[in-house]
Amino acid sequence: MGIKNWKWFAVLVAVIFAGGLFFLGKPAMKEVSAVQAPGLPADSMQVIQKRGLSPDDVFGALSTYVPTGKYDEYYMFASGGHGGQVLVIGLPSMRLLRVIAVFEPESWQGYGFGVKENPLVNKTETIPGQKPKDLSWADTHHPGLSETDGKYDGQFLFIGDKANGRLAVIDLRDFETKQIVDNPVVNNDHGAAFVTPNTEYVVESTQFSVPLGGKYAPISDYQKEYRGLATFWKFDRAKGRIDGEKSFALELPPYWQDLADAGKGPSDGFVFINSFNTEMATGGIEEGNPPFEAGVSQRDMDYLHVINWKKAEEVVQQGKFKVVNGMKVIPLDVSAAEGLLYFIPEPKSPHGVDITPSGKHIVIGGKLDPHVTIYAIDLIQQAIEKKDYEGTDPYGIPILRFDAVKKAQVELGLGPLHTQFDNHGYAYTSLFLESAVARWTLGDDKFQAPEKPWTLVSKIPVSYNVGHIAVAQGDTVEPDGNYLVALNKWSVDRFPNIGPLLPQNLQLIDIAQTGDHMKLLYDMPIGMAEPHYAQIVRADKIKAWEVYPEVGWNAETQSKSNTAATESKVVRSGNNVEIFMTALRSHFDPEHIKVKQGDHVTLHITNMERTRDATHGFNISNYNIAASMEPGETVDIDFIADKPGVFPYYCLEFCSALHLEMMGYLMVEPAE
Amino acid sequence: MGIKNWKWFAVLVAVIFAGGLFFLGKPAMKEVSAVQAPGLPADSMQVIQKRGLSPDDVFGALSTYVPTGKYDEYYMFASGGHGGQVLVIGLPSMRLLRVIAVFEPESWQGYGFGVKENPLVNKTETIPGQKPKDLSWADTHHPGLSETDGKYDGQFLFIGDKANGRLAVIDLRDFETKQIVDNPVVNNDHGAAFVTPNTEYVVESTQFSVPLGGKYAPISDYQKEYRGLATFWKFDRAKGRIDGEKSFALELPPYWQDLADAGKGPSDGFVFINSFNTEMATGGIEEGNPPFEAGVSQRDMDYLHVINWKKAEEVVQQGKFKVVNGMKVIPLDVSAAEGLLYFIPEPKSPHGVDITPSGKHIVIGGKLDPHVTIYAIDLIQQAIEKKDYEGTDPYGIPILRFDAVKKAQVELGLGPLHTQFDNHGYAYTSLFLESAVARWTLGDDKFQAPEKPWTLVSKIPVSYNVGHIAVAQGDTVEPDGNYLVALNKWSVDRFPNIGPLLPQNLQLIDIAQTGDHMKLLYDMPIGMAEPHYAQIVRADKIKAWEVYPEVGWNAETQSKSNTAATESKVVRSGNNVEIFMTALRSHFDPEHIKVKQGDHVTLHITNMERTRDATHGFNISNYNIAASMEPGETVDIDFIADKPGVFPYYCLEFCSALHLEMMGYLMVEPAE
C-alpha cells in the first residue's frame, strides 16, 4: 500500500477566531494551490490543478473510489449483449469483477472447451427429446435475479438469449452457468428473463412472431400461421434447474411482444407483457412495401398483455393445452375462454413495463409517446370483473377500456423506454431520444416523494442514447436508491479512439438526495458488446463460496464428484485410457501420458488445493481443450487422441513461482 | 488492506492573518465540513468522511479520475491471457476500452461467426501448404507493439499463443485482428511476440521442447529428438502481414527457452532469449522421478541465448538451412559454425530479459536468485571476438565467460521476474515471491538517476504475486515513466466475493517522482483470464479510423470491397442465392429472404452509414451467424440453408429509436 512516504502537510484556510468565520474568498482553482484545503493533503490540490478537475469531477472521483482492499456496496449484473455472457460490476467503483461465460465458449473458465461439467459441452435436454441447439453465441438481453417475496435473494441469475430463444441459469454460489434451456416452440425471445415474486416461474416472451414449433409458412400467411409466445419456465429451486416438464406456454397473437414484469403484492399472480406491431406489419421494402420500421409504428395504441399465470397453471392442470415439441401450449381460444389473457391499450410502441414497489401500479413507457402511462391493478381487476371492454382483438382477446384502468399519465419527454424506482417515492425513466433520465413522482405507492404525485421533477442528460436504466434494487419491493446506472448505447466522442467499433457507455448517477439533485459520477466504457439491461443487488445478499466445499467437487451437480481421486492412477482397457490426475502447486501427476493414436482418453483432474485463489488450469496443445479447476474442483474431459506427436500440457493459471514448471507431455504414438 | 480505521485528524491549522500565525488546535474531519475548501465543494468533504477515505485514497481517486468526455493519456495493450484476446485499457482511468477478439470467437465483433473477412473464418495459410490449426482459443501472453527506430509507432500489435504456437497480427487502424500465423514446426511458444527495432521481424520462441515438425518421439529420446526453436517471422509492413516465405527459425537445444527481447542502438542486430531447464529434466513423478518443478530447478545457472539475427538472415540467404513443414530452419551445427548463437550463464531459472533504453545493457531477473544481473553489449561483443568461452554446451554452442560479460548485479529480493525502465534512469523489477516492485538505478545508460548507479532505491508492495510489470513506453528507447502497472496474479481478498474463480488484479502505481516516492493509485480487477503482459503507449501515437474510409469497405484487405452494393439485389442461379443487402437506420433491404432448403446462400451486407458509432449488427436466429458492420463496412457471409422454417434476422446494435424494428425474415421452404 505504500503509505509510508506520505507527505502530510495539511492546512487550513479559514479560521474561526474570536467567534467569527472569515472567508478568504473563492479564488479560482489555479490560484488556490498555496492555500490548502482542510484535511486535504497538498498534493491532492496539485492533482486537482494538474488534471483540471472541476468541483463535480472531484465529487465524482471521491464518490466512486473504492480503495484497495475495500469492497463495493453493490453488485451489478449486466447482460453481456451479443457477446453472449453476463458481466458482474461493482458499485460504486464501476469495476468489472467478472465476465460469466454463459452462451459463448470462454477458455479462461474452461467453459465450452472439453470439460463435461458445463451446459455448452453436456447439452442436457430440458424437455425430453428436444435436443439443444448447436450454437456458440447469443444475444443476451435481460438478466433476472431470483426473488423471494419480491426481494432479490442472491441465489440464482437467469438470462435470456434473444437471437435464439434460450434461457440460462447461473448459480451464484460459484457464479457459473449450470443450465441452458432451449425453447422448442420459438426461435427467438426478448422479454426474458423475468421472474415471479418467489421465482416460481421464469418468464420468456418472443419478440418476432414465427410459425410455432419450427414450421415453415410463407409471410403471406402471417396472421393465420405466425404467433407470439409467452413461456413460463418452472424453476426448481432445490435442484437449481428449470424443469421443462412442469413448464407451459401461452400462444399469443402475432404482435411483437416485448418486455415483461411480474406483479407482486396486490398484483401477484399476474404477468404483464407489452407489445408493438399490433399492426401485424410484415415488411418487404424490397417489394415496395413499407419497411418494418414504418409498418409497425402506425397505430397510436398497442396492447399491454395481462396474463393471469396462477389461473393458467390451473388450466394446464386441467389438461387444456396442446403439445408442441414437448411443450404444453395453451391455445389462444382457451386463454380467451378461461380469462387468462386481457389486453389494455398502451401508447405507443412501448419497450418497458415496470411494476412499482407497492405492486399497485404498472408503468408503461411508449417510446413514440412523450408520456409514461400508469395503470392500477385494482382498476384492472375491477374492469376484468365488470367486463369493461373496448372490444376484442382479431383473436378474440378482450381489450379493457383504457380510461377504466388508467391511473395517471406523466409527460416526460422524447422516447421514454424503461422505468426504475427508488426508496424516496421517485420513478426514473430513460428517454432514448433526449439522451436523458427523468425523475418523477409516484402517487399512492410504497414511498411518497416530497413533491406532488405524478409529476416530473427533474432530468439529467446522459451520453448518449440511453436504453435501460438500473437503480439499486430498483425493480423489487425494497428499492435502495443511492445509485442509478444509465446503460447508454452510443459513446461517440466520450473515450479515446479505438477504431470504428465503439464501446457502450454505462454512466453512474448519484440519486441519493431528493428534488432536482442528480449528479453524474462516472463514465464506464464497456468495450465488449452491449450490456443491455442490468440489476443491482446489495453486496451482503450474495453468499458465494470462496473455495469449493470439499476436494473432489463436481461443479455441475454441486456435490461430491464420483470421478475424483486424490492419488493419480491410469487405467487402460483396450483403446480406452482413463487417467485420474491431481493438480497441486506446482505439478500435475502424472506428468507423462502415453497413448496410441486413436485411443479414447478420459481425464479426471482434481485440484487438491484448499487455498482461496489457488486455481489451476489445464490444456493440451493443439487439442482445443482448456479447463479451469478452482480449489477442490474435479473436472472430466474426454477426447480421441487422433493427432500423433508430442503435446505439452501445462497449468494455465500463474499459480506459484514454479508455475511455468507445472507441465507434462501427452505422447501419442502414431498408429501403424 | 484495511485502512478503514484511518484516522483523519488533520492537521495544521495555521493561518497567516494580519502577519500572525494562529494555532487553533486539531479539529476532527467532522468538524471541518462546514469550512469549505477553496475550490472544493462542501459535498466533496462529506464524501471523504462518509467513505472513510485516507489521504492516499484521495490522491488515488483524483489521480485516476478521467471526467466524462476527457481522454486518457495512455493506452495499455494487455494480453487477454487464456481468454485468447487482447485488452485495451485507458490510463490513468484504468477503464477497459475494448476487448479485441483475436484467437477466440467473439460475436459482438462478428468475429468467427460466419463473416469471411477474418482469420478465424478464412483460415489463410501463412506458409503455403500449411493449413492453419482448427482451434478456437489461445493462451495469449506477450503483446508486442510495432516499432520504428525502437519507438512504438502505433501501427500494429502482435500477440503470441503459448498453448498452440501461434501469432496474431492486429491492425491499429481499426483494432481488428487480420492474421493468425501457425508455427508449422512447434506446437507451443512463450517468448512471443517481441519485435526488432524496425519491426523487421517478430520473434517467437518455444517454452516446451518437442520433436520438431510434429513428429513423435518417446520422452526417453529427449536429448536427441526434442528441440527448442526461435522463429523470426518476417513482417511486411506495407501489406500488414507476416510473410511466411521470408521467415526463418533457429533450432535450439532442448532447454526451455523463455522470454525474448531485441537489441536496439548498440545492441541492434541481436535478439536475447533466456532459458531454464538447461538440466534437460523430463519429469515423470508418477514413475518416481523428480517432478518437473524440482528437476528443472537444480542448476544455479541457465543460459541466456544471444542470437545474431542479421547474420542469421545472411546464412539463410546462403541456403544453409533445412526445411521443416515449409519453414526454413537453421540447424544447431550451422548456428555454432557460423557464430549465430552464443550462450551466457544466467542465474537462475530466469523469466524476463530486458534491454535498457540506451540499448547498452541487458537485464536478467532469475526468479530463484535474489539479484538482477546486468550484462553489457560491448563486453558481450568483446567476449565473442576474443572467444572468451567457459566451454560449449552439449550441442556445441559456445558459452561466454560470465565474469567477462557481466556488468553488475543488484540484490533486490525474492523472485525477480521482469524489468521495465523510466525516464529518470530507474529500472523497475517485479518480485513475485515478495509481492513487490523494486525501483533501482541504472548506470551509464540513457538517463541517470540521482542515486548511486546499480542500487536498490525503494520497494512498493502489491497485492498479490506480481508477474509482469509495464511502465509507460518502458521497453522502448523513449520511456515516459509517470505510471507503472503491476500485473498481479492473485487478488484473494481484494474484491467482493464472486465465487471460487477470482479476478486478476492490475495495480496502477504513480512513479512520476524520484527517490523513494512510489504511490499505489488504483486496483483494477480483471475478471476475464490473466492479462499476462502489457505495453503502454502514449495516446497520441494511435491514429485509428473513426469510421471506415469509404462505404463498401473490406476490413480484411483494408480496401474497397468488390462485393459492396449500395442498392439491394438478389441474384439466383440454381441452388445459389446471392444477396446484396444494405443496412441503414433503421432497416435492412431486403427484409424477406426466400430460399429452398439446401440452397447455398451468400450475403454481402453493406452498412451505408457515415456517422461515427452507427454500427449495425446482423444475425440469423439458430444459424450461428453474427456479424458486426461498422460505418462503411461490407461483410460477406455464406451458408447452406439446411434448416427449414422461418428465421428472424435483426440488427444486433441498438442503433436508433427504431432499432427493435430493424429486422427481416429468412424463410426456408422445406425440401420436397
PDB file of C-alpha atoms in Angstrom, chain A residues 1 3-6 8 10-12 15 37-40 43-44 51-52 57-58 61-63 65-71 75 82 95-97 99 104-108 113 133 135-137 139 162-164 175 187 190 207-209 216 276 282-286 291-293 296 351 367 432 490-493 497-500 502 519 521 523 525 527 529 544-545 586-587 591-592 612-613 621-622 624-625 646 648 650 652-653 657 660-661 663 665 668, chain B residues 1 3 8 11-15 37 40 43 45 51-52 55-58 61-63 65-68 70-71 75 82 95-97 99 104-108 113 133 135-137 139 162-164 175 187 190 207-209 216 276 282-286 291-293 296 351 367 432 461 490-493 497-500 502 516 519 521 523 525 527 529 544-545 586-587 590-592 612-613 621-622 624 646 648 650 652-653 657 660-661 663 665 668:
ATOM      1  CA  MET A   1       0.000   0.000   0.000  1.00  0.00           C
ATOM      2  CA  ILE A   3       1.591   4.893   2.513  1.00  0.00           C
ATOM      3  CA  LYS A   4       4.937   5.082   4.109  1.00  0.00           C
ATOM      4  CA  ASN A   5       6.149   8.041   2.161  1.00  0.00           C
ATOM      5  CA  TRP A   6       3.083  10.059   2.644  1.00  0.00           C
ATOM      6  CA  TRP A   8       1.119  15.151   5.064  1.00  0.00           C
ATOM      7  CA  ALA A  10      -2.127  19.996   5.697  1.00  0.00           C
ATOM      8  CA  VAL A  11      -3.622  23.100   6.273  1.00  0.00           C
ATOM      9  CA  LEU A  12      -6.447  25.366   6.900  1.00  0.00           C
ATOM     10  CA  VAL A  15     -10.233  30.332  10.735  1.00  0.00           C
ATOM     11  CA  ALA A  37      -7.994  22.626   1.945  1.00  0.00           C
ATOM     12  CA  PRO A  38      -8.593  21.457   5.469  1.00  0.00           C
ATOM     13  CA  GLY A  39      -7.814  17.797   5.754  1.00  0.00           C
ATOM     14  CA  LEU A  40      -6.737  17.508   2.171  1.00  0.00           C
ATOM     15  CA  ASP A  43      -0.569  17.018  -3.402  1.00  0.00           C
ATOM     16  CA  SER A  44      -4.295  16.344  -3.762  1.00  0.00           C
ATOM     17  CA  ARG A  51      -5.798  17.383 -14.125  1.00  0.00           C
ATOM     18  CA  GLY A  52      -8.073  20.408 -14.426  1.00  0.00           C
ATOM     19  CA  ASP A  57     -15.326  15.871 -11.070  1.00  0.00           C
ATOM     20  CA  VAL A  58     -13.888  15.912  -7.573  1.00  0.00           C
ATOM     21  CA  ALA A  61     -13.848  10.877  -8.175  1.00  0.00           C
ATOM     22  CA  LEU A  62     -14.308  10.665  -4.444  1.00  0.00           C
ATOM     23  CA  SER A  63     -17.776   9.121  -4.679  1.00  0.00           C
ATOM     24  CA  TYR A  65     -13.252   5.466  -5.500  1.00  0.00           C
ATOM     25  CA  VAL A  66     -13.076   2.201  -3.620  1.00  0.00           C
ATOM     26  CA  PRO A  67      -9.613   1.951  -2.066  1.00  0.00           C
ATOM     27  CA  THR A  68      -7.505  -1.168  -2.311  1.00  0.00           C
ATOM     28  CA  GLY A  69      -8.951  -3.896  -0.139  1.00  0.00           C
ATOM     29  CA  LYS A  70     -12.291  -2.190   0.455  1.00  0.00           C
ATOM     30  CA  TYR A  71     -15.382  -3.617  -1.118  1.00  0.00           C
ATOM     31  CA  TYR A  75     -23.028  -5.926  -7.407  1.00  0.00           C
ATOM     32  CA  HIS A  82     -24.415 -10.008 -28.206  1.00  0.00           C
ATOM     33  CA  ARG A  95     -15.076  -2.161 -11.788  1.00  0.00           C
ATOM     34  CA  LEU A  96     -15.635  -5.241 -13.901  1.00  0.00           C
ATOM     35  CA  LEU A  97     -15.331  -8.020 -11.334  1.00  0.00           C
ATOM     36  CA  VAL A  99     -17.403 -11.923 -17.010  1.00  0.00           C
ATOM     37  CA  GLU A 104     -20.264 -18.317 -25.716  1.00  0.00           C
ATOM     38  CA  PRO A 105     -17.262 -20.589 -25.027  1.00  0.00           C
ATOM     39  CA  GLU A 106     -14.681 -18.972 -22.757  1.00  0.00           C
ATOM     40  CA  SER A 107     -11.378 -20.679 -22.271  1.00  0.00           C
ATOM     41  CA  TRP A 108     -10.345 -18.924 -19.043  1.00  0.00           C
ATOM     42  CA  PHE A 113     -13.579 -26.402 -24.327  1.00  0.00           C
ATOM     43  CA  LYS A 133     -29.409 -26.225 -30.460  1.00  0.00           C
ATOM     44  CA  LEU A 135     -24.951 -22.764 -31.094  1.00  0.00           C
ATOM     45  CA  SER A 136     -21.980 -20.940 -29.650  1.00  0.00           C
ATOM     46  CA  TRP A 137     -23.210 -17.402 -29.190  1.00  0.00           C
ATOM     47  CA  ASP A 139     -27.707 -12.016 -27.776  1.00  0.00           C
ATOM     48  CA  LYS A 162     -32.964 -13.015 -27.817  1.00  0.00           C
ATOM     49  CA  ALA A 163     -31.336 -14.328 -31.001  1.00  0.00           C
ATOM     50  CA  ASN A 164     -32.094 -17.989 -30.456  1.00  0.00           C
ATOM     51  CA  PHE A 175     -21.034 -17.663 -10.453  1.00  0.00           C
ATOM     52  CA  ASN A 187     -36.523 -19.456 -32.084  1.00  0.00           C
ATOM     53  CA  HIS A 190     -36.882 -10.654 -25.973  1.00  0.00           C
ATOM     54  CA  GLN A 207     -40.383 -10.529 -29.960  1.00  0.00           C
ATOM     55  CA  PHE A 208     -40.635 -11.806 -33.508  1.00  0.00           C
ATOM     56  CA  SER A 209     -43.653 -13.920 -34.281  1.00  0.00           C
ATOM     57  CA  TYR A 216     -42.441 -23.165 -42.341  1.00  0.00           C
ATOM     58  CA  PHE A 276     -45.869  -3.409 -30.523  1.00  0.00           C
ATOM     59  CA  THR A 282     -44.845  -7.799 -42.419  1.00  0.00           C
ATOM     60  CA  GLY A 283     -42.312  -5.507 -44.090  1.00  0.00           C
ATOM     61  CA  GLY A 284     -40.905  -6.163 -47.517  1.00  0.00           C
ATOM     62  CA  ILE A 285     -39.243  -2.890 -48.520  1.00  0.00           C
ATOM     63  CA  GLU A 286     -37.666  -4.679 -51.492  1.00  0.00           C
ATOM     64  CA  PRO A 291     -40.333  -1.275 -44.218  1.00  0.00           C
ATOM     65  CA  PHE A 292     -40.896  -2.756 -40.788  1.00  0.00           C
ATOM     66  CA  GLU A 293     -39.819   0.441 -39.059  1.00  0.00           C
ATOM     67  CA  VAL A 296     -45.088  -1.370 -37.113  1.00  0.00           C
ATOM     68  CA  HIS A 351     -40.490  -1.123 -24.580  1.00  0.00           C
ATOM     69  CA  LYS A 367     -41.207   5.043 -26.906  1.00  0.00           C
ATOM     70  CA  PHE A 432     -33.778   7.482 -25.518  1.00  0.00           C
ATOM     71  CA  TRP A 490     -23.560   5.164 -28.066  1.00  0.00           C
ATOM     72  CA  SER A 491     -20.384   6.712 -26.705  1.00  0.00           C
ATOM     73  CA  VAL A 492     -19.275   8.612 -29.856  1.00  0.00           C
ATOM     74  CA  ASP A 493     -16.665  11.043 -28.506  1.00  0.00           C
ATOM     75  CA  ASN A 497     -10.403   6.483 -30.346  1.00  0.00           C
ATOM     76  CA  ILE A 498     -10.236   2.721 -30.633  1.00  0.00           C
ATOM     77  CA  GLY A 499     -11.359   2.418 -34.241  1.00  0.00           C
ATOM     78  CA  PRO A 500     -14.803   2.252 -35.841  1.00  0.00           C
ATOM     79  CA  LEU A 502     -17.075   1.821 -30.184  1.00  0.00           C
ATOM     80  CA  LYS A 519     -25.207  14.053 -10.258  1.00  0.00           C
ATOM     81  CA  LEU A 521     -20.383  10.417 -11.110  1.00  0.00           C
ATOM     82  CA  ASP A 523     -18.445   7.004 -17.209  1.00  0.00           C
ATOM     83  CA  PRO A 525     -16.930   2.198 -21.198  1.00  0.00           C
ATOM     84  CA  GLY A 527     -15.696  -2.430 -24.973  1.00  0.00           C
ATOM     85  CA  ALA A 529     -20.852  -5.837 -26.720  1.00  0.00           C
ATOM     86  CA  ALA A 544     -20.709 -17.136  -2.789  1.00  0.00           C
ATOM     87  CA  TRP A 545     -18.243 -19.865  -1.929  1.00  0.00           C
ATOM     88  CA  SER A 586       3.336 -26.951  -8.760  1.00  0.00           C
ATOM     89  CA  HIS A 587       2.898 -30.204 -10.574  1.00  0.00           C
ATOM     90  CA  GLU A 591       3.474 -35.868 -15.976  1.00  0.00           C
ATOM     91  CA  HIS A 592       3.592 -38.292 -18.874  1.00  0.00           C
ATOM     92  CA  ARG A 612      -8.512 -19.344  -1.887  1.00  0.00           C
ATOM     93  CA  ASP A 613      -7.437 -18.280  -5.390  1.00  0.00           C
ATOM     94  CA  SER A 621      -1.612 -28.014 -27.057  1.00  0.00           C
ATOM     95  CA  ASN A 622      -3.450 -28.250 -30.367  1.00  0.00           C
ATOM     96  CA  ASN A 624      -8.598 -27.347 -28.266  1.00  0.00           C
ATOM     97  CA  ILE A 625      -9.006 -28.388 -24.650  1.00  0.00           C
ATOM     98  CA  VAL A 646       4.105 -34.881 -28.575  1.00  0.00           C
ATOM     99  CA  PRO A 648       2.674 -30.348 -23.854  1.00  0.00           C
ATOM    100  CA  TYR A 650       0.532 -27.144 -18.622  1.00  0.00           C
ATOM    101  CA  LEU A 652      -2.926 -22.111 -17.370  1.00  0.00           C
ATOM    102  CA  GLU A 653      -3.066 -20.117 -14.127  1.00  0.00           C
ATOM    103  CA  ALA A 657       6.786 -19.173  -8.542  1.00  0.00           C
ATOM    104  CA  LEU A 660       6.000 -22.307 -15.531  1.00  0.00           C
ATOM    105  CA  GLU A 661       7.332 -25.687 -14.469  1.00  0.00           C
ATOM    106  CA  MET A 663       3.565 -29.251 -17.111  1.00  0.00           C
ATOM    107  CA  TYR A 665       3.593 -34.332 -22.071  1.00  0.00           C
ATOM    108  CA  VAL A 668       0.595 -40.007 -28.954  1.00  0.00           C
TER     109      VAL A 668
ATOM    110  CA  MET B   1      -5.564  -3.520   3.114  1.00  0.00           C
ATOM    111  CA  ILE B   3      -7.303   1.196   6.161  1.00  0.00           C
ATOM    112  CA  TRP B   8      -8.235  11.523   9.618  1.00  0.00           C
ATOM    113  CA  VAL B  11      -3.723  18.818  10.822  1.00  0.00           C
ATOM    114  CA  LEU B  12      -2.099  22.009  10.756  1.00  0.00           C
ATOM    115  CA  VAL B  13      -4.391  24.795  11.383  1.00  0.00           C
ATOM    116  CA  ALA B  14      -2.158  27.561  10.551  1.00  0.00           C
ATOM    117  CA  VAL B  15      -3.118  30.782   9.097  1.00  0.00           C
ATOM    118  CA  ALA B  37     -12.047  24.100   0.968  1.00  0.00           C
ATOM    119  CA  LEU B  40     -13.765  22.203  -3.414  1.00  0.00           C
ATOM    120  CA  ASP B  43     -20.101  17.789  -0.508  1.00  0.00           C
ATOM    121  CA  MET B  45     -15.593  16.827   2.087  1.00  0.00           C
ATOM    122  CA  ARG B  51     -16.496   6.844   2.583  1.00  0.00           C
ATOM    123  CA  GLY B  52     -13.733   6.917   5.180  1.00  0.00           C
ATOM    124  CA  PRO B  55      -5.132  10.895   2.216  1.00  0.00           C
ATOM    125  CA  ASP B  56      -3.647   8.242  -0.061  1.00  0.00           C
ATOM    126  CA  ASP B  57      -7.112   7.305  -1.236  1.00  0.00           C
ATOM    127  CA  VAL B  58      -7.899  10.916  -2.040  1.00  0.00           C
ATOM    128  CA  ALA B  61      -9.060   8.950  -6.592  1.00  0.00           C
ATOM    129  CA  LEU B  62      -8.102  12.305  -8.030  1.00  0.00           C
ATOM    130  CA  SER B  63      -5.090  10.941  -9.917  1.00  0.00           C
ATOM    131  CA  TYR B  65     -10.326  10.075 -12.406  1.00  0.00           C
ATOM    132  CA  VAL B  66     -10.902  10.988 -16.028  1.00  0.00           C
ATOM    133  CA  PRO B  67     -14.079  13.077 -16.224  1.00  0.00           C
ATOM    134  CA  THR B  68     -16.793  12.437 -18.763  1.00  0.00           C
ATOM    135  CA  LYS B  70     -11.936  13.780 -21.284  1.00  0.00           C
ATOM    136  CA  TYR B  71      -9.459  11.275 -22.591  1.00  0.00           C
ATOM    137  CA  TYR B  75      -3.462   3.156 -23.993  1.00  0.00           C
ATOM    138  CA  HIS B  82      -6.069 -17.805 -21.641  1.00  0.00           C
ATOM    139  CA  ARG B  95     -11.048   1.714 -17.913  1.00  0.00           C
ATOM    140  CA  LEU B  96     -11.455  -1.242 -20.231  1.00  0.00           C
ATOM    141  CA  LEU B  97     -11.934   0.470 -23.593  1.00  0.00           C
ATOM    142  CA  VAL B  99     -11.570  -6.356 -25.824  1.00  0.00           C
ATOM    143  CA  GLU B 104     -11.385 -16.888 -29.598  1.00  0.00           C
ATOM    144  CA  PRO B 105     -14.644 -16.251 -31.486  1.00  0.00           C
ATOM    145  CA  GLU B 106     -16.478 -13.138 -30.277  1.00  0.00           C
ATOM    146  CA  SER B 107     -19.953 -12.475 -31.519  1.00  0.00           C
ATOM    147  CA  TRP B 108     -20.104  -8.756 -30.703  1.00  0.00           C
ATOM    148  CA  PHE B 113     -19.302 -16.417 -36.614  1.00  0.00           C
ATOM    149  CA  LYS B 133      -4.889 -25.379 -36.954  1.00  0.00           C
ATOM    150  CA  LEU B 135      -8.579 -24.117 -32.831  1.00  0.00           C
ATOM    151  CA  SER B 136     -10.848 -21.646 -31.114  1.00  0.00           C
ATOM    152  CA  TRP B 137      -8.879 -20.500 -28.121  1.00  0.00           C
ATOM    153  CA  ASP B 139      -3.233 -18.625 -24.169  1.00  0.00           C
ATOM    154  CA  LYS B 162       1.635 -20.021 -25.870  1.00  0.00           C
ATOM    155  CA  ALA B 163      -0.682 -23.016 -25.880  1.00  0.00           C
ATOM    156  CA  ASN B 164      -0.604 -23.674 -29.605  1.00  0.00           C
ATOM    157  CA  PHE B 175      -8.233  -2.517 -33.778  1.00  0.00           C
ATOM    158  CA  ASN B 187       3.119 -26.520 -31.159  1.00  0.00           C
ATOM    159  CA  HIS B 190       6.183 -18.443 -24.813  1.00  0.00           C
ATOM    160  CA  GLN B 207       8.979 -22.868 -23.990  1.00  0.00           C
ATOM    161  CA  PHE B 208       8.433 -26.612 -24.143  1.00  0.00           C
ATOM    162  CA  SER B 209      10.815 -28.543 -26.335  1.00  0.00           C
ATOM    163  CA  TYR B 216       6.540 -38.400 -32.385  1.00  0.00           C
ATOM    164  CA  PHE B 276      15.639 -22.581 -17.936  1.00  0.00           C
ATOM    165  CA  THR B 282      11.973 -34.759 -18.252  1.00  0.00           C
ATOM    166  CA  GLY B 283       9.754 -35.198 -15.223  1.00  0.00           C
ATOM    167  CA  GLY B 284       7.727 -38.306 -14.571  1.00  0.00           C
ATOM    168  CA  ILE B 285       6.623 -38.017 -10.949  1.00  0.00           C
ATOM    169  CA  GLU B 286       4.298 -40.966 -11.477  1.00  0.00           C
ATOM    170  CA  PRO B 291       8.650 -33.737 -10.908  1.00  0.00           C
ATOM    171  CA  PHE B 292       9.412 -31.038 -13.430  1.00  0.00           C
ATOM    172  CA  GLU B 293       9.298 -28.322 -10.778  1.00  0.00           C
ATOM    173  CA  VAL B 296      14.330 -28.064 -13.876  1.00  0.00           C
ATOM    174  CA  HIS B 351      11.804 -15.283 -16.793  1.00  0.00           C
ATOM    175  CA  LYS B 367      13.403 -15.927 -10.394  1.00  0.00           C
ATOM    176  CA  PHE B 432       6.930 -12.408  -7.436  1.00  0.00           C
ATOM    177  CA  PRO B 461       4.186  -3.839  -2.045  1.00  0.00           C
ATOM    178  CA  TRP B 490      -3.789 -13.331  -7.301  1.00  0.00           C
ATOM    179  CA  SER B 491      -6.351 -10.981  -5.796  1.00  0.00           C
ATOM    180  CA  VAL B 492      -7.509 -13.195  -2.871  1.00  0.00           C
ATOM    181  CA  ASP B 493      -9.338 -10.731  -0.606  1.00  0.00           C
ATOM    182  CA  ASN B 497     -16.580 -12.418  -3.375  1.00  0.00           C
ATOM    183  CA  ILE B 498     -17.563 -13.694  -6.797  1.00  0.00           C
ATOM    184  CA  GLY B 499     -17.071 -17.394  -6.142  1.00  0.00           C
ATOM    185  CA  PRO B 500     -14.009 -19.650  -6.333  1.00  0.00           C
ATOM    186  CA  LEU B 502     -11.061 -14.901  -8.814  1.00  0.00           C
ATOM    187  CA  ASP B 516      11.529   6.577  -2.566  1.00  0.00           C
ATOM    188  CA  LYS B 519       2.328   5.523  -4.694  1.00  0.00           C
ATOM    189  CA  LEU B 521      -3.239   4.717  -7.098  1.00  0.00           C
ATOM    190  CA  ASP B 523      -6.735  -1.568  -8.137  1.00  0.00           C
ATOM    191  CA  PRO B 525      -9.777  -6.320 -11.189  1.00  0.00           C
ATOM    192  CA  GLY B 527     -12.481 -10.908 -14.194  1.00  0.00           C
ATOM    193  CA  ALA B 529      -8.439 -14.537 -17.649  1.00  0.00           C
ATOM    194  CA  ALA B 544      -7.287   4.901 -35.573  1.00  0.00           C
ATOM    195  CA  TRP B 545     -10.103   5.460 -38.038  1.00  0.00           C
ATOM    196  CA  SER B 586     -33.453   1.537 -39.328  1.00  0.00           C
ATOM    197  CA  HIS B 587     -33.979  -1.167 -41.885  1.00  0.00           C
ATOM    198  CA  PRO B 590     -34.244  -6.785 -48.369  1.00  0.00           C
ATOM    199  CA  GLU B 591     -36.492  -7.674 -45.444  1.00  0.00           C
ATOM    200  CA  HIS B 592     -37.546 -11.041 -46.812  1.00  0.00           C
ATOM    201  CA  ARG B 612     -19.406   7.645 -36.083  1.00  0.00           C
ATOM    202  CA  ASP B 613     -20.744   4.852 -33.850  1.00  0.00           C
ATOM    203  CA  SER B 621     -31.621 -16.976 -35.473  1.00  0.00           C
ATOM    204  CA  ASN B 622     -30.381 -20.538 -34.949  1.00  0.00           C
ATOM    205  CA  ASN B 624     -24.904 -19.385 -35.537  1.00  0.00           C
ATOM    206  CA  VAL B 646     -38.789 -19.127 -40.587  1.00  0.00           C
ATOM    207  CA  PRO B 648     -35.776 -13.734 -37.987  1.00  0.00           C
ATOM    208  CA  TYR B 650     -32.260  -8.382 -36.905  1.00  0.00           C
ATOM    209  CA  LEU B 652     -27.691  -6.530 -33.076  1.00  0.00           C
ATOM    210  CA  GLU B 653     -26.660  -2.970 -32.214  1.00  0.00           C
ATOM    211  CA  ALA B 657     -35.170   4.546 -31.550  1.00  0.00           C
ATOM    212  CA  LEU B 660     -36.114  -3.035 -32.474  1.00  0.00           C
ATOM    213  CA  GLU B 661     -37.925  -2.692 -35.777  1.00  0.00           C
ATOM    214  CA  MET B 663     -35.395  -6.903 -38.882  1.00  0.00           C
ATOM    215  CA  TYR B 665     -37.214 -12.963 -42.127  1.00  0.00           C
ATOM    216  CA  VAL B 668     -36.507 -21.599 -45.805  1.00  0.00           C
TER     217      VAL B 668
END
